[in-house]
PDB file of C-alpha atoms and ligand atoms in Angstrom:
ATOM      1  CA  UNK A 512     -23.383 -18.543  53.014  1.00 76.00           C
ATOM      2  CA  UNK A 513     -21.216 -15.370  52.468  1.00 86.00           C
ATOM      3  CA  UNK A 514     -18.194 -16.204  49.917  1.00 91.00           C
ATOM      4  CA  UNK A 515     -14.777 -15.143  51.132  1.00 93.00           C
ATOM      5  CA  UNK A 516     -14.019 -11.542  50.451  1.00 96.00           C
ATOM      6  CA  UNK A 517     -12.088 -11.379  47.121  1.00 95.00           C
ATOM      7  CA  UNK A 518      -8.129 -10.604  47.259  1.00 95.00           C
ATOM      8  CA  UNK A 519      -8.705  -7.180  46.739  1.00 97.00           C
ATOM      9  CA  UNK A 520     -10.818  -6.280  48.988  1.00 98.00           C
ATOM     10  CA  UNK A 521      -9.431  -3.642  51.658  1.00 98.00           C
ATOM     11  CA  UNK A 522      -8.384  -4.514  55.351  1.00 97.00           C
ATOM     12  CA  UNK A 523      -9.923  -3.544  58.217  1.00 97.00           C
ATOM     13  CA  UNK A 524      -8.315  -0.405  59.496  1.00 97.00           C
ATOM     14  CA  UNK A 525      -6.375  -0.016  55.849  1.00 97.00           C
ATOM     15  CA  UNK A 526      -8.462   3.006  55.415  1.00 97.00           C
ATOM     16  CA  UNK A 527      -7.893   2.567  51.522  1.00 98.00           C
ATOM     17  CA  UNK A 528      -8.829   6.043  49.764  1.00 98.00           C
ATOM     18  CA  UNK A 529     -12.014   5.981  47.961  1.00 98.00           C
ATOM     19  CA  UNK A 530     -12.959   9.666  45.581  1.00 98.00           C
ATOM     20  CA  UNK A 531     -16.613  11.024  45.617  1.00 98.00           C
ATOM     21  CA  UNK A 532     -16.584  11.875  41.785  1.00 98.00           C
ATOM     22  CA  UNK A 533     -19.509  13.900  42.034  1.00 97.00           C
ATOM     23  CA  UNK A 534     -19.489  16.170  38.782  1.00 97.00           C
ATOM     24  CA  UNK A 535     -22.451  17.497  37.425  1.00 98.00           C
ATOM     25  CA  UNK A 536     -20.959  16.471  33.697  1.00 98.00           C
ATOM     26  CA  UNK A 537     -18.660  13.614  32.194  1.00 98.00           C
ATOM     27  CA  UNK A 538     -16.167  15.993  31.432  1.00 98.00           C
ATOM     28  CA  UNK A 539     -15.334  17.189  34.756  1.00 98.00           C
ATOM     29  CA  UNK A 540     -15.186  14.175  35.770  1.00 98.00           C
ATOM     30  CA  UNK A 541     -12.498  12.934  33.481  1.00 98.00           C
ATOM     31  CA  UNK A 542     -10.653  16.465  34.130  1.00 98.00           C
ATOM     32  CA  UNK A 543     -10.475  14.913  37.558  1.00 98.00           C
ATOM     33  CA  UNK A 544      -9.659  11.722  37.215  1.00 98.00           C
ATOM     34  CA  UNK A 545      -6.424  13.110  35.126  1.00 97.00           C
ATOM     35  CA  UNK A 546      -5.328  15.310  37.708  1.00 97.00           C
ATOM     36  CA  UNK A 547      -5.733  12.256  40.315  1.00 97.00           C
ATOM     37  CA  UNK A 548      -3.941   9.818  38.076  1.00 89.00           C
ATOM     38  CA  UNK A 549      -1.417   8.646  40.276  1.00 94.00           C
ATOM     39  CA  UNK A 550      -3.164   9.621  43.829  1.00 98.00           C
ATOM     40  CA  UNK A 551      -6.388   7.304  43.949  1.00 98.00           C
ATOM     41  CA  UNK A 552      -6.953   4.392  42.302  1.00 97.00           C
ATOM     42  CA  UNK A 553     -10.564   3.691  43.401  1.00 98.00           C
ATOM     43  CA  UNK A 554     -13.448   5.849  42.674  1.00 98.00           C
ATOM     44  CA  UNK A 555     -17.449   6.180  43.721  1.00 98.00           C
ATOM     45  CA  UNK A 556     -19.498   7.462  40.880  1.00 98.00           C
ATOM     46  CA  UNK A 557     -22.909   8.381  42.303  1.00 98.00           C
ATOM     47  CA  UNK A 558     -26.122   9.599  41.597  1.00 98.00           C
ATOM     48  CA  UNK A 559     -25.222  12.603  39.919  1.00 98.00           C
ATOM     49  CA  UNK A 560     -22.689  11.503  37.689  1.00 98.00           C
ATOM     50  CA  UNK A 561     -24.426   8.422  36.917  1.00 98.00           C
ATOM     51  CA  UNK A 562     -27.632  10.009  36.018  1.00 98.00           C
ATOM     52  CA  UNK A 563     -25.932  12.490  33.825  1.00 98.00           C
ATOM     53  CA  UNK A 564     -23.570  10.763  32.124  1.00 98.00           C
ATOM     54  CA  UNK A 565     -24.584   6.945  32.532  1.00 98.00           C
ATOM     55  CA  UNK A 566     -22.397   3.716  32.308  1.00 98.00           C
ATOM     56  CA  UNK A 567     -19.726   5.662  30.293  1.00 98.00           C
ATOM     57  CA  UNK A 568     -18.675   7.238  33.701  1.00 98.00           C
ATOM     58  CA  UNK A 569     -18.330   3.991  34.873  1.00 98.00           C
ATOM     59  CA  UNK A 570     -16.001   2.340  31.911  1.00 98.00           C
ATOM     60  CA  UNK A 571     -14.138   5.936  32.016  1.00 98.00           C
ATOM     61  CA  UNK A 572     -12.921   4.730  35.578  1.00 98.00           C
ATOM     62  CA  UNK A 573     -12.296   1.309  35.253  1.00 97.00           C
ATOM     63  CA  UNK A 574      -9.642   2.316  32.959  1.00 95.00           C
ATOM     64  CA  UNK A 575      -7.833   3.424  35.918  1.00 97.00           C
ATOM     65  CA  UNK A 576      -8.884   1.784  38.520  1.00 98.00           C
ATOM     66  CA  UNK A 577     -12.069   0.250  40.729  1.00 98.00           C
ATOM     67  CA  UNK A 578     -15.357   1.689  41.184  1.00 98.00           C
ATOM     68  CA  UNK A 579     -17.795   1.460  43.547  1.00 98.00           C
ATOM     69  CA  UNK A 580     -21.271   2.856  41.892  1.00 98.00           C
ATOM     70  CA  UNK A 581     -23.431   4.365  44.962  1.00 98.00           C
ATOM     71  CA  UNK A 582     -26.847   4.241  43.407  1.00 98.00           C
ATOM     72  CA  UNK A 583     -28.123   3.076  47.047  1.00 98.00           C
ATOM     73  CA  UNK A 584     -30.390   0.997  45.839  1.00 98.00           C
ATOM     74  CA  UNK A 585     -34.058   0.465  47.538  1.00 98.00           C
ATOM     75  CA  UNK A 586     -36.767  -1.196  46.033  1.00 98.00           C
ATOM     76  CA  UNK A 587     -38.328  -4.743  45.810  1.00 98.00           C
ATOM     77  CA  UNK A 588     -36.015  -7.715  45.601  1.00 98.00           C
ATOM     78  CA  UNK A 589     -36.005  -8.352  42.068  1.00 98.00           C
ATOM     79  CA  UNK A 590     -35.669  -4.825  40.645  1.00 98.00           C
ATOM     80  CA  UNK A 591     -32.685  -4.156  42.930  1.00 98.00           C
ATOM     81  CA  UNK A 592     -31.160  -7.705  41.938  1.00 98.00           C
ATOM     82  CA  UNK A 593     -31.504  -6.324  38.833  1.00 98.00           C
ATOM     83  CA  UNK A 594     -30.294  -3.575  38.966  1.00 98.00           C
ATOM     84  CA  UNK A 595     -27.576  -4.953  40.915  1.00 98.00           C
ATOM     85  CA  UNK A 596     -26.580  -7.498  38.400  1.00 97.00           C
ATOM     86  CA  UNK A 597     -26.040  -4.698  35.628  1.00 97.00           C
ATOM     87  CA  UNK A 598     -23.726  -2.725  37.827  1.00 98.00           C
ATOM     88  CA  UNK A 599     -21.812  -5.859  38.415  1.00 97.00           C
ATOM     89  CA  UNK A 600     -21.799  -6.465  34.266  1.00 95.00           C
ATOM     90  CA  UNK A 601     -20.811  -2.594  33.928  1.00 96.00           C
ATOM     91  CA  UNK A 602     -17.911  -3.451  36.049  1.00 96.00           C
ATOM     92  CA  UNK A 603     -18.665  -2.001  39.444  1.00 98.00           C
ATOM     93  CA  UNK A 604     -16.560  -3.586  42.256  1.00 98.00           C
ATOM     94  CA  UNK A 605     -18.798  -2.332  45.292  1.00 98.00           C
ATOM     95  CA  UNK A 606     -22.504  -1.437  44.621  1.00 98.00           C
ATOM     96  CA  UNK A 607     -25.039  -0.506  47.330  1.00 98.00           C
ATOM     97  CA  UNK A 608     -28.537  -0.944  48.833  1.00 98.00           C
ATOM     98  CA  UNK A 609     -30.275   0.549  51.562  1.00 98.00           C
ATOM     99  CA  UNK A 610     -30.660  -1.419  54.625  1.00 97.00           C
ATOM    100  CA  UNK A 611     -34.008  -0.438  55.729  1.00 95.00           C
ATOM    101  CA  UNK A 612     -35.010  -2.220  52.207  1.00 97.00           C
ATOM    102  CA  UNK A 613     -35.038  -5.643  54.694  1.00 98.00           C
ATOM    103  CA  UNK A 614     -33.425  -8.727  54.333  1.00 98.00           C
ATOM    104  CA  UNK A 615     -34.776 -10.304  51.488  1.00 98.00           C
ATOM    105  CA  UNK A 616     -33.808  -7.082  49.215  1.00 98.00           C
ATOM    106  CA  UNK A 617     -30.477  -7.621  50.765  1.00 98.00           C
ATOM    107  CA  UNK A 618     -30.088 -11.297  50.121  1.00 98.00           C
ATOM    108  CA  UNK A 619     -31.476 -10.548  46.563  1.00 98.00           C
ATOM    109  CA  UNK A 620     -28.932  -7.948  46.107  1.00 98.00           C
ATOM    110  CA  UNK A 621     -26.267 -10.246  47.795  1.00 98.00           C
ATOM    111  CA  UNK A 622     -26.730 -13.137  45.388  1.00 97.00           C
ATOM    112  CA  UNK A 623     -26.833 -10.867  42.339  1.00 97.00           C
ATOM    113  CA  UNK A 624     -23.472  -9.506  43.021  1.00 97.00           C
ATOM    114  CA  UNK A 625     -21.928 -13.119  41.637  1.00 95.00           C
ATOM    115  CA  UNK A 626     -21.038 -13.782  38.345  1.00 90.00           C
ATOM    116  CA  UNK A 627     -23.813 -16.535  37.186  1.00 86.00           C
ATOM    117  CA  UNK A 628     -21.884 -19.797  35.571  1.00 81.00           C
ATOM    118  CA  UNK A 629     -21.656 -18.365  32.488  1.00 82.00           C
ATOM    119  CA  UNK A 630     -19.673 -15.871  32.935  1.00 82.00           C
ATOM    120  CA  UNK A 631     -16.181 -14.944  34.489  1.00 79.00           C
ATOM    121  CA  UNK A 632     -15.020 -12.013  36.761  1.00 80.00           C
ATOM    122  CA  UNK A 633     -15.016 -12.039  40.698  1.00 86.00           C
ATOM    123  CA  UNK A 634     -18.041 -10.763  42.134  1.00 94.00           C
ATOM    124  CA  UNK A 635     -18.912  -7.051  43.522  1.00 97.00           C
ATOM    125  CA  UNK A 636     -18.968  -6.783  47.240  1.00 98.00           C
ATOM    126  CA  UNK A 637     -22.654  -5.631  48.600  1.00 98.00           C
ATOM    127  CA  UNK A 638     -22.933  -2.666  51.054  1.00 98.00           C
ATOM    128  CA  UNK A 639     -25.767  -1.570  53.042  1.00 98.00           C
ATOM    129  CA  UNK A 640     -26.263   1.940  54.054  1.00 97.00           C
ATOM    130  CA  UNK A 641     -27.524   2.328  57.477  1.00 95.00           C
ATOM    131  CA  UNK A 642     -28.089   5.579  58.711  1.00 91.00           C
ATOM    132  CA  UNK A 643     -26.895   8.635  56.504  1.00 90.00           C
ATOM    133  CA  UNK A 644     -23.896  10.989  57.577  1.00 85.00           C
ATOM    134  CA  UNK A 645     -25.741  13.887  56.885  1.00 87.00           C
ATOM    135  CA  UNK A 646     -28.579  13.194  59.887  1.00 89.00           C
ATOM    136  CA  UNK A 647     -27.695  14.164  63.438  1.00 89.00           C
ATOM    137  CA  UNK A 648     -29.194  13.138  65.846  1.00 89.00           C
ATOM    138  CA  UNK A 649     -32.041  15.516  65.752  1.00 90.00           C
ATOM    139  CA  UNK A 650     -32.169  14.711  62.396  1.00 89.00           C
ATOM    140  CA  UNK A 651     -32.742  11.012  62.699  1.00 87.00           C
ATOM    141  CA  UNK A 652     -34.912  10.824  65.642  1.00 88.00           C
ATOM    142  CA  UNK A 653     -37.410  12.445  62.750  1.00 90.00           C
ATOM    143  CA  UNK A 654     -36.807   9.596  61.123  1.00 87.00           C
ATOM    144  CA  UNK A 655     -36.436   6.668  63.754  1.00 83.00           C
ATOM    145  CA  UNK A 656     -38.164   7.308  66.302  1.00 84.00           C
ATOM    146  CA  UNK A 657     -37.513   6.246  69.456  1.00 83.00           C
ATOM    147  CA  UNK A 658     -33.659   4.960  68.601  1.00 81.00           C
ATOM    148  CA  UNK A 659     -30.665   6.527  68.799  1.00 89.00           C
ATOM    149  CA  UNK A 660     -28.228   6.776  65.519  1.00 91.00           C
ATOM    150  CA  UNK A 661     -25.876   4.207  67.312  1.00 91.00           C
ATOM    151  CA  UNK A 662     -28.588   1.945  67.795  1.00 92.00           C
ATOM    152  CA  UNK A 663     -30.184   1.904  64.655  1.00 93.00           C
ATOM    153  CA  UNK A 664     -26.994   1.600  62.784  1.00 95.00           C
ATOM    154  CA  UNK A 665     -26.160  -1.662  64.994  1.00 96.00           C
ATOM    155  CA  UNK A 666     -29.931  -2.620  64.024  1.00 96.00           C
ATOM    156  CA  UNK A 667     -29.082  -2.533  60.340  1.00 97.00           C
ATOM    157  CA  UNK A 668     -25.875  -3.390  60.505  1.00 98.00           C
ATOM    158  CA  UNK A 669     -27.084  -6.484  62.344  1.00 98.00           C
ATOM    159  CA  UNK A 670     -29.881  -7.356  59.733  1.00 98.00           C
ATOM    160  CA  UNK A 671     -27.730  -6.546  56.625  1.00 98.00           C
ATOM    161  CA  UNK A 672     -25.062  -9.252  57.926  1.00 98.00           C
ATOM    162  CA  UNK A 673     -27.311 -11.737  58.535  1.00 98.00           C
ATOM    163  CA  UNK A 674     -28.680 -11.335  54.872  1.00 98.00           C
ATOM    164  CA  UNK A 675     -25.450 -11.564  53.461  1.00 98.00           C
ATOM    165  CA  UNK A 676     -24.387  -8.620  52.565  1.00 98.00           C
ATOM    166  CA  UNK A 677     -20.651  -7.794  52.677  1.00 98.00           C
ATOM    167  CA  UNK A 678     -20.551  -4.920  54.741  1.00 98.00           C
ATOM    168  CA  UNK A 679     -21.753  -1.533  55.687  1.00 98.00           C
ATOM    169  CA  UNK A 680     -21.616   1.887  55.070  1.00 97.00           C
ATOM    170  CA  UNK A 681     -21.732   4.190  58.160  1.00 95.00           C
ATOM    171  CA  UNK A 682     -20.115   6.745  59.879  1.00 93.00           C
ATOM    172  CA  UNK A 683     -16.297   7.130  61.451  1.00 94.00           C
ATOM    173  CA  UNK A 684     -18.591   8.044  64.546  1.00 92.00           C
ATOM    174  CA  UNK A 685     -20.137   3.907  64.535  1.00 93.00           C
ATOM    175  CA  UNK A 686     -17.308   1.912  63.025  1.00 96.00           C
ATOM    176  CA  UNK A 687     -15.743   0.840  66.217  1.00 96.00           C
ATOM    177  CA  UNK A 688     -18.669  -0.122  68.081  1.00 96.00           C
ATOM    178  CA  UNK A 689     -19.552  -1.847  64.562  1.00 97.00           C
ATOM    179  CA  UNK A 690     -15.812  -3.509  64.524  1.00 97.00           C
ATOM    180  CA  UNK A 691     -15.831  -4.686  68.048  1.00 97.00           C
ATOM    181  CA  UNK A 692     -19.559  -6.163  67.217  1.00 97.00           C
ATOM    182  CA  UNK A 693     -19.343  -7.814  64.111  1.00 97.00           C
ATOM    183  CA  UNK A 694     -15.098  -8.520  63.849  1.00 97.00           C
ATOM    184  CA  UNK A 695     -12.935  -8.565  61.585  1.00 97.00           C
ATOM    185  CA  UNK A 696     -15.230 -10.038  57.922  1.00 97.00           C
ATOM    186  CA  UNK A 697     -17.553  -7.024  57.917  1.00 98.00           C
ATOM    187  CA  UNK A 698     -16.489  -4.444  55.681  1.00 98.00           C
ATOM    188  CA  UNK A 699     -17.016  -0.898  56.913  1.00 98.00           C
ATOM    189  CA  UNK A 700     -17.049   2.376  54.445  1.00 98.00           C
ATOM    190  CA  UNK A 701     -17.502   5.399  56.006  1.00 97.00           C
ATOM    191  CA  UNK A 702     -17.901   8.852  54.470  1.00 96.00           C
ATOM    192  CA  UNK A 703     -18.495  12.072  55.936  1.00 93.00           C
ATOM    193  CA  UNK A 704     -14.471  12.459  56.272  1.00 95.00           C
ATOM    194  CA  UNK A 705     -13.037  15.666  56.631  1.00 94.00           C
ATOM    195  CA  UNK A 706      -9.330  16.016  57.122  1.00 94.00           C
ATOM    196  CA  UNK A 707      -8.309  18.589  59.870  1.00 89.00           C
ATOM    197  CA  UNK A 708      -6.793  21.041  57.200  1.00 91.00           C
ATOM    198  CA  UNK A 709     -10.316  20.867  55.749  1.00 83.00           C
ATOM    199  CA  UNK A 710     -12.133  24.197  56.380  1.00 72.00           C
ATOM    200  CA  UNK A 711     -15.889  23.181  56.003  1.00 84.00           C
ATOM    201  CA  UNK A 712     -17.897  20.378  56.945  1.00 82.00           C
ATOM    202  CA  UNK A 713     -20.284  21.265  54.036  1.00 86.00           C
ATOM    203  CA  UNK A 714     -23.646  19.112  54.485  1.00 86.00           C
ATOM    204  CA  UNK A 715     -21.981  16.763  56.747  1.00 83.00           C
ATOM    205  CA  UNK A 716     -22.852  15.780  60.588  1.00 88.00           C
ATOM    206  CA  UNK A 717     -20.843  12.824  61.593  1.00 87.00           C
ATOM    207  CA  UNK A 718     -17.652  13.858  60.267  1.00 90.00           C
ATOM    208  CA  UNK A 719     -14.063  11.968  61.268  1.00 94.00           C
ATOM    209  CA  UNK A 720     -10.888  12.696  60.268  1.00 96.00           C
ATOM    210  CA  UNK A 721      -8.944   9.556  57.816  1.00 97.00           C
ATOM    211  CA  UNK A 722      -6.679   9.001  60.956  1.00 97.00           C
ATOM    212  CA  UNK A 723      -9.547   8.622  63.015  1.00 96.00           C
ATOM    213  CA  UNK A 724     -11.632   6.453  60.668  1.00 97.00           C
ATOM    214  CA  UNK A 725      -8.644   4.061  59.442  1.00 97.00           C
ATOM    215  CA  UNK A 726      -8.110   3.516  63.655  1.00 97.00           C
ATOM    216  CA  UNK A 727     -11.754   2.887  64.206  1.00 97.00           C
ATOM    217  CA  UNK A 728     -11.522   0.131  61.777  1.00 97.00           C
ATOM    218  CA  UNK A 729     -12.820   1.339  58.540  1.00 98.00           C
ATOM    219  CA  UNK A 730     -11.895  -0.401  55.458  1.00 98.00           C
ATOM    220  CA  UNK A 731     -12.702   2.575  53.065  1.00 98.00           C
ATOM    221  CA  UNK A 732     -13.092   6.377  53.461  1.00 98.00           C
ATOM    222  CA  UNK A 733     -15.083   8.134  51.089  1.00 97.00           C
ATOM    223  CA  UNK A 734     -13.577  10.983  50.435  1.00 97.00           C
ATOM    224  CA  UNK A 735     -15.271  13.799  48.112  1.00 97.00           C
ATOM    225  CA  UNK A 736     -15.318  17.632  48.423  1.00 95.00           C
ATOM    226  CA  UNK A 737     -12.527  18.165  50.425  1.00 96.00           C
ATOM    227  CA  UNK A 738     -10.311  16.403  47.205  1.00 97.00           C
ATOM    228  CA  UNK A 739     -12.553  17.168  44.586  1.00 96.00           C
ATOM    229  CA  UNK A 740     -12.841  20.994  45.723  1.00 94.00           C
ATOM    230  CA  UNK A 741      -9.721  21.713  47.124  1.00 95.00           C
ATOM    231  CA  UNK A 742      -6.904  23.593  45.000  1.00 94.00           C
ATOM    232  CA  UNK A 743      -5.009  20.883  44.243  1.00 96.00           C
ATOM    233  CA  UNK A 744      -6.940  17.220  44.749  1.00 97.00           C
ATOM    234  CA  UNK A 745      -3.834  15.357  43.946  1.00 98.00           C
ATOM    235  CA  UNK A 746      -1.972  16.645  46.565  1.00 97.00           C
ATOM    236  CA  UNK A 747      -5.197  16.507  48.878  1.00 97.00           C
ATOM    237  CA  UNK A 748      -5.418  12.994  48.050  1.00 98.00           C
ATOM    238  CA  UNK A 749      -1.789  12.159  48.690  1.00 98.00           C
ATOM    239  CA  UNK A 750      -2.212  13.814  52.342  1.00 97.00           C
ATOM    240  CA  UNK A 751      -5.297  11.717  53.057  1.00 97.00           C
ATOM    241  CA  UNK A 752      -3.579   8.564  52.158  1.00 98.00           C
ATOM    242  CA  UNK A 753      -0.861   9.388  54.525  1.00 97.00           C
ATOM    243  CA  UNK A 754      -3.010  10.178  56.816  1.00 97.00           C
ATOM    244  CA  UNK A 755      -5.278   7.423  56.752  1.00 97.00           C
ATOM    245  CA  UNK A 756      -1.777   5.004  56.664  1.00 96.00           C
ATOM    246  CA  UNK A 757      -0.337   6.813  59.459  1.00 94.00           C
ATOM    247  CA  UNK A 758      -3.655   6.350  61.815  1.00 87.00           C
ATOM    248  CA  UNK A 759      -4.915   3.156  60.405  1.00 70.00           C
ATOM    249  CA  UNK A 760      -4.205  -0.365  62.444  1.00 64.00           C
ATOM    250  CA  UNK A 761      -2.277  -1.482  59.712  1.00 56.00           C
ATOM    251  CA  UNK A 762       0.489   1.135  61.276  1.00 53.00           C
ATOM    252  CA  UNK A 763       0.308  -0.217  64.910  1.00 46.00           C
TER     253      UNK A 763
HETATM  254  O1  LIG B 493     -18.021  15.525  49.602  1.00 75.21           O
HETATM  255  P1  LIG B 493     -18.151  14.450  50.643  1.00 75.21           P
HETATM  256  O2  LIG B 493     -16.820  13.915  51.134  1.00 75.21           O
HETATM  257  O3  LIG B 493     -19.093  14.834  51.770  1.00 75.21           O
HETATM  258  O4  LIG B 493     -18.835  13.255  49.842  1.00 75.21           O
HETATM  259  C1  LIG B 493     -19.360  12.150  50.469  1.00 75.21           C
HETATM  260  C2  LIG B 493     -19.940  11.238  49.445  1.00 75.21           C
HETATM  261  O5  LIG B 493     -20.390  10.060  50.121  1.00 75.21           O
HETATM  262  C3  LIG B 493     -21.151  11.784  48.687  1.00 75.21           C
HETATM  263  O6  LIG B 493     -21.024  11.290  47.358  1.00 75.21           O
HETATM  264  C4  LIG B 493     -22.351  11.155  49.348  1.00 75.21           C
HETATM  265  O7  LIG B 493     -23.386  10.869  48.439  1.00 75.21           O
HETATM  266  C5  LIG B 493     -21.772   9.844  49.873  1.00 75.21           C
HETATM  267  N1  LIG B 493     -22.401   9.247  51.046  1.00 75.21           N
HETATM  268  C6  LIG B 493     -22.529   9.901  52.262  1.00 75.21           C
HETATM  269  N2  LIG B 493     -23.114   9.282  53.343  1.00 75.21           N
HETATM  270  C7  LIG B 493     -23.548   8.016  53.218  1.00 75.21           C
HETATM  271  C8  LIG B 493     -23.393   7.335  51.985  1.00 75.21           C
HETATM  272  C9  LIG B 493     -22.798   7.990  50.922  1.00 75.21           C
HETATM  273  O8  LIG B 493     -22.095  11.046  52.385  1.00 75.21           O
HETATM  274  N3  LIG B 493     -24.056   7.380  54.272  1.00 75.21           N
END
């Protein structure tokens, strides 16, 4: 059985803004997270940071707010548990595994996200990634044959909830179809976000704008490069909050 979401936790179509701190050093990061100190409050520290500056990058952001460490795990069921229940312990509120790792890495990965009896904390919600928002569609008919990105993302989607994972992470492009599938209890993260005022797309494919993801029903937006390279990423931030407010279903 999947525990209740914990109060925290962002509504569907709240949009809430997540930052893609992805520095190639500790110290850029923290320049950052200063300039952003009153314009995001959650953060994703992924593999880049992580490998080069470890847990530290993840303490560094709990001082100001949650983090949701995208290591994406994939591997048998009791490594990523593992790995999985030191995230939790470092103080990560969202971790991540890929979907295509099956159900019983999921479940694993599920069940190691709450705090054993020992100890005391609320537990980390568990997202799956389905289908990357790099990939088109001539991308990922390379590799998934034979099924469309839709599709497949329903596919995983489907086996991820059944396994007990909390939600998903997929693009602006699938949340709706994903909403209207699984209601209101799945939570739905989707990068690839790219506000209209952004000029490039940079590696991105299925790209959405916050007011377009919030509407489709995302819970988070992932929102990187176009804050963390922009001129000023506090007042990029600030506009992508408003946006994402102004377009989510929260506003309606
Ligand atoms: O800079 P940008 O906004 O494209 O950053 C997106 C972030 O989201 C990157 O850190 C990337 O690793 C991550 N991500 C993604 N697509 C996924 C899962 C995570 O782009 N499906």
């Amino acid at each position: 059985m999947r525990p209740p979401l914990p109060a925290w936790a962002a509504r569907p179509g709240q949009g809430e803004l997540v930052v893609a701190v992805d520095t190639p050093t500790l110290d850029e990061a923290l320049r950052l997270r200063d300039r952003l100190a009153d314009a995001a409050s959650f953060f994703k520290i992924g593999k880049e940071l992580f490998t080069a500056a470890g847990p530290g990058a993840v303490a560094a952001f709990r001082d100001v707010g949650r983090v949701f460490l995208d290591l994406k795990f994939h591997d048998i069921p009791a490594t990523v548990a593992g790995a999985v229940r030191a995230a939790r312990r470092h103080g990560a509120s969202i971790v991540d595994v890929h979907a295509s790792g099956g159900g019983r890495m999921i479940a694993a990965a599920a069940r190691a996200a709450r705090p054993d009896a020992a100890e005391s904390g609320d537990r980390s919600l568990v997202l799956a990634v389905t289908v990357l928002t790099h990939l088109d569609q001539a991308d990922a008919a390379e590799v998934f044959p034979g099924a469309g990105i839709v599709e497949q993302v329903r596919r995983l989607t489907a086996l991820a909830w059944k396994a007990g994972a909390d939600g998903v992470v997929a693009s602006a492009s699938e949340a709706r179809s994903l909403r209207e599938r699984f209601g209101n209890d799945l939570v739905i993260l989707t990068p690839g976000i790219r506000p209209g005022w952004a000029s490039e797309a940079h590696d991105q494919r299925r790209i959405a704008t916050p007011g377009e993801a919030a509407r489709r029903g995302a819970n988070y937006l992932v929102v990187g490069r176009a804050i963390t390279r922009s001129r000023d990423p506090r007042a990029a931030a600030l506009r992508i909050r408003e946006e994402a407010a102004a377009g989510g279903l929260g506003a309606r």
